[in-house]
Coordinates of C-alpha atoms in Angstrom, one line a residue:
Chain A
M16 CA 94.1 -70.1 -96.9
I17 CA 96.5 -71.5 -99.5
N18 CA 95.2 -72.6 -102.9
F19 CA 96.9 -75.3 -104.8
S20 CA 96.9 -75.5 -108.6
D21 CA 96.0 -78.9 -110.2
D22 CA 99.6 -79.6 -111.0
A23 CA 100.7 -78.8 -107.4
I24 CA 98.1 -81.2 -106.0
L25 CA 99.2 -84.0 -108.4
K26 CA 102.8 -83.4 -107.6
G27 CA 102.1 -83.2 -103.8
L28 CA 100.0 -86.4 -103.9
K29 CA 102.7 -88.2 -105.8
E30 CA 105.0 -87.4 -102.9
K31 CA 102.2 -88.3 -100.4
H32 CA 102.5 -84.8 -98.9
A33 CA 100.1 -84.4 -96.0
D34 CA 99.4 -80.8 -97.1
S35 CA 98.1 -82.0 -100.5
I36 CA 95.9 -84.6 -98.9
R37 CA 94.5 -82.0 -96.4
Y38 CA 93.8 -79.6 -99.3
L39 CA 91.9 -82.4 -101.1
Y40 CA 89.8 -83.0 -98.0
R41 CA 89.0 -79.3 -97.6
E42 CA 88.2 -78.6 -101.2
Y43 CA 86.9 -81.9 -102.6
F44 CA 85.3 -83.8 -99.7
P45 CA 82.1 -81.6 -99.4
L46 CA 81.0 -82.4 -103.0
T47 CA 82.0 -86.1 -102.7
K48 CA 79.9 -86.3 -99.5
S49 CA 77.0 -84.6 -101.4
I50 CA 77.2 -87.1 -104.3
V51 CA 77.2 -90.1 -101.9
E52 CA 74.6 -88.8 -99.5
K53 CA 72.2 -87.9 -102.4
N54 CA 72.6 -91.4 -103.7
S55 CA 71.6 -93.5 -100.6
G56 CA 74.9 -93.3 -98.9
S57 CA 76.0 -92.2 -95.4
Y58 CA 78.7 -89.9 -94.2
E59 CA 80.9 -92.9 -93.5
D60 CA 80.3 -94.2 -97.0
A61 CA 81.4 -90.8 -98.3
E62 CA 84.6 -91.0 -96.3
D63 CA 85.3 -94.5 -97.6
V64 CA 84.7 -93.4 -101.2
F65 CA 86.8 -90.3 -100.7
Q66 CA 89.7 -92.4 -99.4
D67 CA 89.4 -94.8 -102.3
G68 CA 89.2 -91.9 -104.7
I69 CA 92.5 -90.6 -103.4
I70 CA 94.1 -94.1 -103.8
V71 CA 92.8 -94.3 -107.4
L72 CA 94.1 -90.9 -108.2
Y73 CA 97.5 -91.8 -106.7
Q74 CA 97.7 -95.0 -108.7
K75 CA 96.8 -93.0 -111.9
I76 CA 99.6 -90.6 -111.1
L77 CA 102.1 -93.4 -110.6
S78 CA 101.0 -95.3 -113.7
G79 CA 102.3 -92.5 -116.0
P80 CA 101.9 -88.9 -116.8
L81 CA 98.2 -87.9 -116.2
T82 CA 96.8 -85.9 -119.0
L83 CA 93.5 -84.3 -118.0
N84 CA 90.9 -82.9 -120.5
C85 CA 89.0 -81.4 -117.6
S86 CA 89.8 -79.9 -114.2
L87 CA 91.3 -82.1 -111.6
K88 CA 88.2 -81.5 -109.5
T89 CA 85.9 -82.8 -112.2
F90 CA 88.2 -85.8 -112.7
F91 CA 88.3 -86.6 -109.0
F92 CA 84.5 -86.3 -108.6
S93 CA 84.2 -88.6 -111.6
I94 CA 86.4 -91.2 -109.9
C95 CA 84.4 -90.9 -106.6
R96 CA 81.0 -91.1 -108.3
N97 CA 82.2 -94.1 -110.4
I98 CA 83.3 -95.8 -107.2
W99 CA 80.1 -95.1 -105.4
M100 CA 77.8 -96.2 -108.3
Q101 CA 79.7 -99.4 -108.7
R102 CA 79.5 -100.0 -105.0
L103 CA 75.8 -99.5 -104.9
D104 CA 75.4 -101.7 -107.9
R105 CA 77.4 -104.5 -106.3
K106 CA 75.4 -104.3 -103.1
W107 CA 72.1 -104.6 -105.0
R108 CA 70.8 -101.4 -103.6
L109 CA 71.0 -99.1 -106.5
L110 CA 68.7 -96.2 -105.6
Y111 CA 70.0 -93.7 -108.1
Q112 CA 68.1 -90.4 -108.0
D113 CA 69.0 -88.3 -111.0
D114 CA 67.0 -85.3 -109.9
L115 CA 68.9 -85.1 -106.6
V116 CA 72.4 -85.2 -108.1
S117 CA 74.2 -82.0 -109.0
E118 CA 73.7 -80.9 -112.6
S119 CA 77.4 -81.1 -113.3
I120 CA 77.5 -84.8 -112.6
E121 CA 76.9 -85.5 -116.3
D122 CA 80.3 -84.2 -117.0
Y123 CA 81.8 -86.7 -114.7
D124 CA 80.0 -89.6 -116.5
A125 CA 81.7 -88.5 -119.7
I126 CA 85.1 -89.3 -118.4
P127 CA 85.9 -93.1 -118.8
I128 CA 87.9 -94.3 -115.8
E129 CA 88.7 -98.0 -115.2
I130 CA 88.1 -98.8 -111.6
N131 CA 88.1 -102.1 -109.8
E132 CA 85.8 -101.1 -107.0
E133 CA 85.6 -104.4 -105.3
K134 CA 89.4 -104.6 -105.1
L135 CA 89.5 -101.0 -103.7
E136 CA 87.1 -101.9 -100.9
K137 CA 89.0 -105.1 -100.1
T138 CA 92.3 -103.2 -100.1
R139 CA 90.8 -100.6 -97.7
L140 CA 89.4 -103.3 -95.4
Y141 CA 92.6 -105.4 -95.3
Q142 CA 94.8 -102.3 -94.8
L143 CA 92.6 -101.0 -92.0
H144 CA 92.9 -104.3 -90.2
F145 CA 96.6 -104.5 -90.8
L146 CA 97.0 -101.0 -89.3
S147 CA 95.0 -102.1 -86.2
L148 CA 97.5 -104.9 -85.5
P149 CA 100.1 -104.4 -82.7
A150 CA 103.1 -102.4 -83.9
D151 CA 105.5 -105.3 -83.7
C152 CA 103.2 -107.5 -85.7
Q153 CA 102.9 -104.8 -88.4
K154 CA 106.7 -104.5 -88.5
I155 CA 107.2 -108.3 -88.8
L156 CA 104.6 -108.7 -91.5
K157 CA 106.0 -105.7 -93.4
M158 CA 109.4 -107.2 -93.4
F159 CA 108.1 -110.6 -94.4
L160 CA 106.0 -109.1 -97.3
S161 CA 109.0 -107.2 -98.5
K162 CA 110.8 -110.6 -98.8
A163 CA 113.1 -110.2 -95.8
S164 CA 114.6 -113.5 -94.7
L165 CA 113.7 -115.0 -91.3
K166 CA 117.2 -114.3 -90.1
E167 CA 116.9 -110.6 -91.0
I168 CA 113.5 -110.4 -89.3
S169 CA 114.9 -112.2 -86.2
E170 CA 117.9 -109.8 -86.0
C171 CA 115.9 -106.7 -86.6
M172 CA 113.3 -107.6 -84.0
G173 CA 115.8 -108.9 -81.5
F174 CA 114.3 -112.5 -81.4
K175 CA 116.4 -115.3 -79.9
D176 CA 116.3 -117.4 -83.1
V177 CA 114.7 -117.8 -86.5
H178 CA 112.2 -120.4 -85.3
Y179 CA 110.7 -117.8 -83.0
A180 CA 110.6 -115.3 -85.8
K181 CA 108.8 -117.9 -88.0
T182 CA 106.3 -118.6 -85.2
R183 CA 105.6 -114.9 -84.7
K184 CA 105.2 -114.4 -88.4
Y185 CA 102.5 -117.1 -88.6
L186 CA 100.8 -115.9 -85.4
C187 CA 100.6 -112.3 -86.7
K188 CA 99.3 -113.4 -90.1
N189 CA 96.8 -115.6 -88.5
M190 CA 95.7 -112.8 -86.2
L191 CA 95.2 -110.6 -89.2
R192 CA 93.2 -113.2 -91.1
K193 CA 90.9 -113.9 -88.1
K194 CA 90.2 -110.2 -87.7
I195 CA 89.2 -109.8 -91.3
L196 CA 87.1 -113.0 -91.3
K197 CA 85.2 -111.7 -88.2
D198 CA 84.5 -108.3 -89.8
P199 CA 80.9 -108.2 -91.0
R200 CA 82.0 -106.1 -94.0
Y201 CA 84.0 -109.0 -95.2
K202 CA 80.9 -111.2 -95.6
M203 CA 80.1 -109.7 -99.0
F204 CA 83.4 -111.0 -100.3
L205 CA 83.0 -114.6 -99.1
H206 CA 83.2 -117.3 -101.7
Y207 CA 82.0 -120.4 -99.9
E208 CA 81.1 -123.0 -102.4
Chain B
M29 CA 101.6 -129.6 -82.7
N30 CA 98.3 -130.8 -84.1
D31 CA 97.0 -130.1 -87.6
R32 CA 94.9 -127.1 -86.4
E33 CA 98.0 -125.4 -85.0
K34 CA 100.0 -126.1 -88.1
L35 CA 97.3 -124.7 -90.4
P36 CA 98.6 -121.0 -90.6
E37 CA 102.0 -122.4 -91.5
L38 CA 100.5 -124.7 -94.2
I39 CA 98.5 -121.9 -95.7
D40 CA 101.5 -119.6 -95.8
R41 CA 103.7 -122.3 -97.3
F42 CA 101.0 -123.3 -99.8
N43 CA 100.6 -119.7 -101.0
N44 CA 104.3 -119.2 -101.3
G45 CA 104.8 -122.4 -103.3
K46 CA 106.8 -124.0 -100.6
L47 CA 104.5 -127.0 -99.9
T48 CA 105.6 -130.1 -101.7
G49 CA 105.3 -133.9 -101.8
E50 CA 102.9 -135.7 -99.5
K51 CA 102.2 -132.5 -97.5
L52 CA 100.9 -130.8 -100.6
T53 CA 98.7 -133.8 -101.6
D54 CA 97.2 -133.8 -98.1
F55 CA 96.6 -130.1 -98.1
L56 CA 94.9 -130.2 -101.5
E57 CA 92.7 -133.0 -100.2
M58 CA 91.8 -130.8 -97.2
L59 CA 91.0 -127.9 -99.6
K60 CA 88.6 -130.1 -101.5
T61 CA 86.5 -130.9 -98.5
N62 CA 86.9 -127.7 -96.4
P63 CA 85.3 -124.5 -97.8
R64 CA 86.4 -122.5 -94.7
L65 CA 90.0 -123.5 -95.4
R66 CA 89.6 -122.6 -99.1
E67 CA 88.4 -119.1 -98.0
E68 CA 91.3 -118.7 -95.6
V69 CA 93.8 -119.7 -98.4
R70 CA 92.2 -117.2 -100.8
L71 CA 92.2 -114.4 -98.2
D72 CA 95.9 -115.1 -97.3
S73 CA 96.8 -114.9 -101.0
E74 CA 95.0 -111.6 -101.4
L75 CA 96.6 -110.3 -98.2
N76 CA 100.0 -111.2 -99.6
E77 CA 99.3 -109.3 -102.8
I78 CA 97.6 -106.2 -101.3
L79 CA 99.8 -105.7 -98.3
A80 CA 102.9 -106.1 -100.4
N81 CA 102.1 -102.7 -101.8
M82 CA 103.7 -100.6 -99.0
D83 CA 103.3 -97.4 -101.0
I84 CA 99.5 -97.6 -100.9
L85 CA 99.7 -98.7 -97.2
E86 CA 101.7 -95.6 -96.4
L87 CA 99.3 -93.3 -98.2
R88 CA 96.4 -95.0 -96.5
Q89 CA 98.0 -94.4 -93.1
K90 CA 98.4 -90.7 -93.9
I91 CA 94.8 -90.4 -95.2
L92 CA 93.5 -92.0 -92.0
S93 CA 95.6 -89.8 -89.7
I94 CA 94.3 -86.7 -91.5
Q95 CA 90.7 -88.0 -91.4
Q96 CA 91.0 -88.6 -87.6
N97 CA 92.4 -85.2 -87.0
R98 CA 89.6 -83.6 -89.0
Q99 CA 87.0 -85.5 -86.9
K100 CA 88.8 -84.5 -83.6
R101 CA 88.8 -80.9 -84.7
K102 CA 85.2 -81.1 -85.7
G103 CA 84.4 -82.4 -82.3
T104 CA 86.4 -79.6 -80.6
D105 CA 84.8 -77.0 -82.8
F106 CA 81.3 -78.3 -81.9
Y107 CA 82.0 -78.2 -78.1
F108 CA 83.5 -74.7 -78.5
F109 CA 80.4 -73.6 -80.3
L110 CA 78.2 -75.2 -77.6
L111 CA 80.1 -73.4 -74.9
A112 CA 79.9 -70.0 -76.7
A113 CA 76.2 -70.5 -77.3
S114 CA 75.6 -71.4 -73.6
L115 CA 77.5 -68.3 -72.5
L116 CA 75.5 -66.1 -74.8
L117 CA 72.3 -67.6 -73.6
L118 CA 73.3 -67.0 -69.9
I119 CA 74.2 -63.4 -70.7
G120 CA 70.9 -62.9 -72.5
I121 CA 68.9 -64.3 -69.6
E122 CA 70.9 -62.1 -67.1
V123 CA 70.2 -59.0 -69.2
L124 CA 66.5 -59.9 -69.4
L125 CA 66.3 -60.4 -65.7
I126 CA 68.0 -57.1 -64.9
M127 CA 65.8 -55.2 -67.4
N128 CA 62.7 -56.9 -66.0
N129 CA 63.7 -56.1 -62.4
T130 CA 64.3 -52.4 -63.3
H131 CA 60.9 -52.2 -64.8
R132 CA 59.1 -53.8 -61.9
N133 CA 60.9 -51.9 -59.1
P134 CA 61.5 -48.2 -59.9
Y135 CA 63.5 -47.8 -56.6
N136 CA 65.9 -50.5 -57.6
N137 CA 69.4 -49.3 -58.6
T138 CA 68.5 -45.7 -58.0
T139 CA 69.0 -43.3 -55.1
L140 CA 65.6 -41.9 -55.6
T141 CA 63.4 -42.3 -52.5
P142 CA 60.2 -40.3 -52.8
K143 CA 59.3 -38.5 -49.7
Y144 CA 55.7 -39.4 -50.3
Q145 CA 54.6 -42.1 -47.8
S146 CA 51.2 -43.4 -47.3
D147 CA 49.7 -41.7 -44.4
S148 CA 47.2 -44.6 -43.9
K149 CA 49.2 -45.7 -40.8
Q150 CA 48.6 -42.3 -39.2
L151 CA 44.8 -42.6 -39.5
P152 CA 43.2 -42.6 -36.2
V153 CA 41.5 -45.9 -35.6
N154 CA 39.4 -46.0 -32.5
N155 CA 39.4 -49.6 -31.5
K156 CA 37.3 -48.9 -28.5
V157 CA 34.2 -47.7 -30.4
K158 CA 33.2 -50.7 -32.4
Q159 CA 30.0 -49.3 -34.0
A160 CA 31.9 -46.4 -35.4
A161 CA 34.7 -48.6 -36.4
I162 CA 32.6 -50.3 -39.1
T163 CA 32.1 -47.0 -40.9
T164 CA 35.7 -46.0 -40.2
K165 CA 36.9 -49.3 -41.6
T166 CA 35.0 -48.8 -44.8
V167 CA 36.3 -45.2 -45.1
N168 CA 39.8 -46.4 -44.3
K169 CA 39.6 -49.2 -46.8
E170 CA 38.6 -46.7 -49.6
K171 CA 41.3 -44.4 -48.5
K172 CA 43.8 -47.2 -48.5
I173 CA 42.8 -48.1 -52.1
R174 CA 43.1 -44.4 -53.1
D175 CA 46.4 -44.1 -51.4
W176 CA 47.7 -47.3 -52.9
T177 CA 46.6 -46.1 -56.4
R178 CA 48.2 -42.8 -55.9
E179 CA 51.4 -44.4 -54.6
K180 CA 51.4 -46.7 -57.5
R181 CA 50.9 -43.8 -60.0
L182 CA 53.6 -41.9 -58.2
A183 CA 56.0 -44.8 -58.3
A184 CA 55.3 -45.1 -62.0
S185 CA 56.2 -41.5 -62.6
F186 CA 59.7 -42.3 -61.1
R187 CA 60.2 -45.4 -63.2
K188 CA 63.3 -45.3 -65.3
N189 CA 63.0 -45.2 -69.1
P190 CA 65.6 -47.7 -70.4
S191 CA 65.9 -46.0 -73.8
F192 CA 66.6 -42.6 -72.2
E193 CA 68.9 -44.1 -69.6
N194 CA 71.2 -45.3 -72.4
M195 CA 71.5 -41.8 -73.8
I196 CA 72.5 -40.0 -70.7
G197 CA 75.7 -37.9 -70.9
S198 CA 77.4 -35.6 -73.4
T199 CA 77.7 -36.5 -77.0
R200 CA 80.4 -35.5 -79.4
H201 CA 80.1 -31.9 -80.4
A202 CA 82.0 -29.6 -82.7
G203 CA 82.3 -26.8 -80.2
Y204 CA 82.8 -26.7 -76.5
F205 CA 79.7 -27.4 -74.4
R206 CA 79.4 -28.3 -70.7
M207 CA 76.2 -28.8 -68.7
D208 CA 76.8 -27.2 -65.3
A209 CA 73.4 -27.8 -63.7
P210 CA 71.4 -29.8 -63.0
L211 CA 73.8 -32.6 -62.3
I212 CA 72.7 -35.9 -63.7
G213 CA 70.1 -37.3 -61.3
Y214 CA 69.8 -34.1 -59.3
R215 CA 66.7 -34.0 -57.0
F216 CA 64.8 -30.7 -57.0
S217 CA 62.3 -30.0 -54.4
E218 CA 58.7 -29.7 -55.6
K219 CA 58.8 -26.1 -54.3
A220 CA 62.1 -25.2 -55.8
E221 CA 63.0 -23.4 -59.0
I222 CA 64.2 -25.8 -61.7
M223 CA 67.5 -24.3 -62.8
F224 CA 69.5 -25.1 -65.9
E225 CA 73.0 -23.7 -66.4
W226 CA 75.6 -24.4 -69.0
T227 CA 78.9 -23.2 -70.5
Q228 CA 79.5 -23.1 -74.3
D229 CA 81.8 -21.5 -76.9
G230 CA 80.2 -18.5 -78.7
H231 CA 76.6 -17.6 -78.7
A232 CA 74.9 -20.3 -80.7
E233 CA 71.2 -20.9 -80.2
I234 CA 70.4 -24.0 -78.2
E235 CA 67.2 -25.8 -77.7
L236 CA 66.1 -27.3 -74.4
K237 CA 63.5 -30.1 -74.3
I238 CA 62.2 -31.7 -71.2
M239 CA 60.4 -35.0 -71.2
D240 CA 58.7 -37.1 -68.5
N241 CA 59.8 -40.7 -67.9
T242 CA 57.3 -42.0 -70.5
G243 CA 58.9 -39.8 -73.2
T244 CA 56.1 -37.3 -73.4
S245 CA 57.4 -33.8 -74.1
I246 CA 56.7 -31.5 -71.2
H247 CA 58.5 -28.3 -72.1
E248 CA 60.5 -26.9 -74.9
S249 CA 62.6 -23.6 -75.1
R250 CA 64.8 -22.0 -77.7
L251 CA 67.6 -20.1 -76.0
L252 CA 69.9 -17.6 -77.7
D253 CA 72.8 -15.9 -76.1
K254 CA 72.1 -17.4 -72.7
N255 CA 73.8 -19.7 -70.3
K256 CA 71.0 -20.3 -67.9
Y257 CA 67.3 -21.0 -67.9
S258 CA 64.8 -21.8 -65.1
L259 CA 61.3 -23.0 -64.6
P260 CA 59.3 -21.5 -61.8
P261 CA 58.4 -23.7 -58.8
G262 CA 55.4 -25.9 -59.2
T263 CA 55.8 -26.2 -63.0
L264 CA 56.6 -29.8 -62.8
N265 CA 54.9 -32.5 -60.8
R266 CA 56.8 -35.0 -58.7
G267 CA 58.6 -37.6 -60.9
L268 CA 61.6 -38.4 -63.0
Y269 CA 62.4 -36.2 -65.9
Y270 CA 64.8 -36.3 -68.8
F271 CA 66.1 -33.4 -70.8
K272 CA 68.1 -32.9 -73.9
V273 CA 70.0 -29.9 -75.2
L274 CA 70.1 -29.6 -79.0
Q275 CA 72.1 -27.5 -81.3
N276 CA 71.3 -27.4 -85.0
D277 CA 68.9 -30.4 -84.4
E278 CA 71.8 -32.4 -82.9
I279 CA 71.7 -33.6 -79.4
I280 CA 74.7 -32.3 -77.5
F281 CA 73.7 -33.3 -74.0
F282 CA 71.2 -35.7 -72.4
G283 CA 70.4 -35.5 -68.7
K284 CA 67.9 -36.4 -66.1
F285 CA 66.6 -34.9 -62.8
M286 CA 63.9 -35.6 -60.3
V287 CA 61.3 -33.5 -58.7
E288 CA 60.3 -34.7 -55.2

């Protein structure tokens, strides 16, 4: 079994290497699961938190050189715990049980990490629905979001004209919006006035 | 195209700043009165922002694929474990059944067939004399019970001892030793001499111990400079016997024989 150093994990994650992500799962997921499950969460919650934790870590790596005053493991658990506690708080069901949480958790609290938990959850939800769209829809929307012109989209997708490309773009976008609006998890983000 | 069909396009154009003039005024009016539309416009705007980050989307895709593979593997591991556990259980049940069967039926899996047969069938029963038959019936019944008890006891004395059965054969030995007689499972007649013969290197002292099928020691002898030993006829009752040959307290041969 290969062991990665903290630097190797960070470097691998920056490049989005599958090996680094697999290593994180193998080594870091069990404790993340334990943190979440001991604080009123489920296995699925732990998986979501873990995914968001990786995204936050990735964003931190991209935002500049990451200087750690602790091990990467401690830093990562601190991120995950922070996400989960904010999520619990937001959902008005904070059932924090100090006695059940690992004794080293206090170390994680000491690390200040700015996390927009709500945006993380939205990002995950939107991306999951986007990835569940038909492949051609994903491709059209990706091109559209990367500011490709309708002519480029039309040529790349082999559409007869730009009007059809435009219609398909709206149809795909609409399909994505409907999927998200129907998702019960989206209800907590609704802002009906 | 009615207003409803145009809505996705209007939302998209509004969020991209491409809605102008009268159409923009109308759309803003609609937004004021329609909370559902407001929500869709907000969602569309967020989607534009979040999905534009292709880098994160690519990372998410990789994470999801790894997560799904882990779940699949977990499922496979579970079924493999279940299969292995079921096989072990079946083997365990089979072993128990075999052992149970061996204990219940001493004649099973052995060539041993005691010559002893109940002679109750040979008892003269005079069917014609009914008065005498009552007494004879009682006597016969008692005899049958006695015979049955004796037969049962005899059968028990031929019952295999599972622990000893596992030990039968030669064991590793520093010098050369070969048991020539009795052959494993040899049947001696009750009236015959029980003869032991062996071949070995040198003239070391060996010890011969004979046990019945319950493990009770029946006979022990220390033999120096010999390669044969015998027990006179009638020394052993009918039954299954085990014997071990020891040298320096180490078992060098374990065998069995029967006296019929």
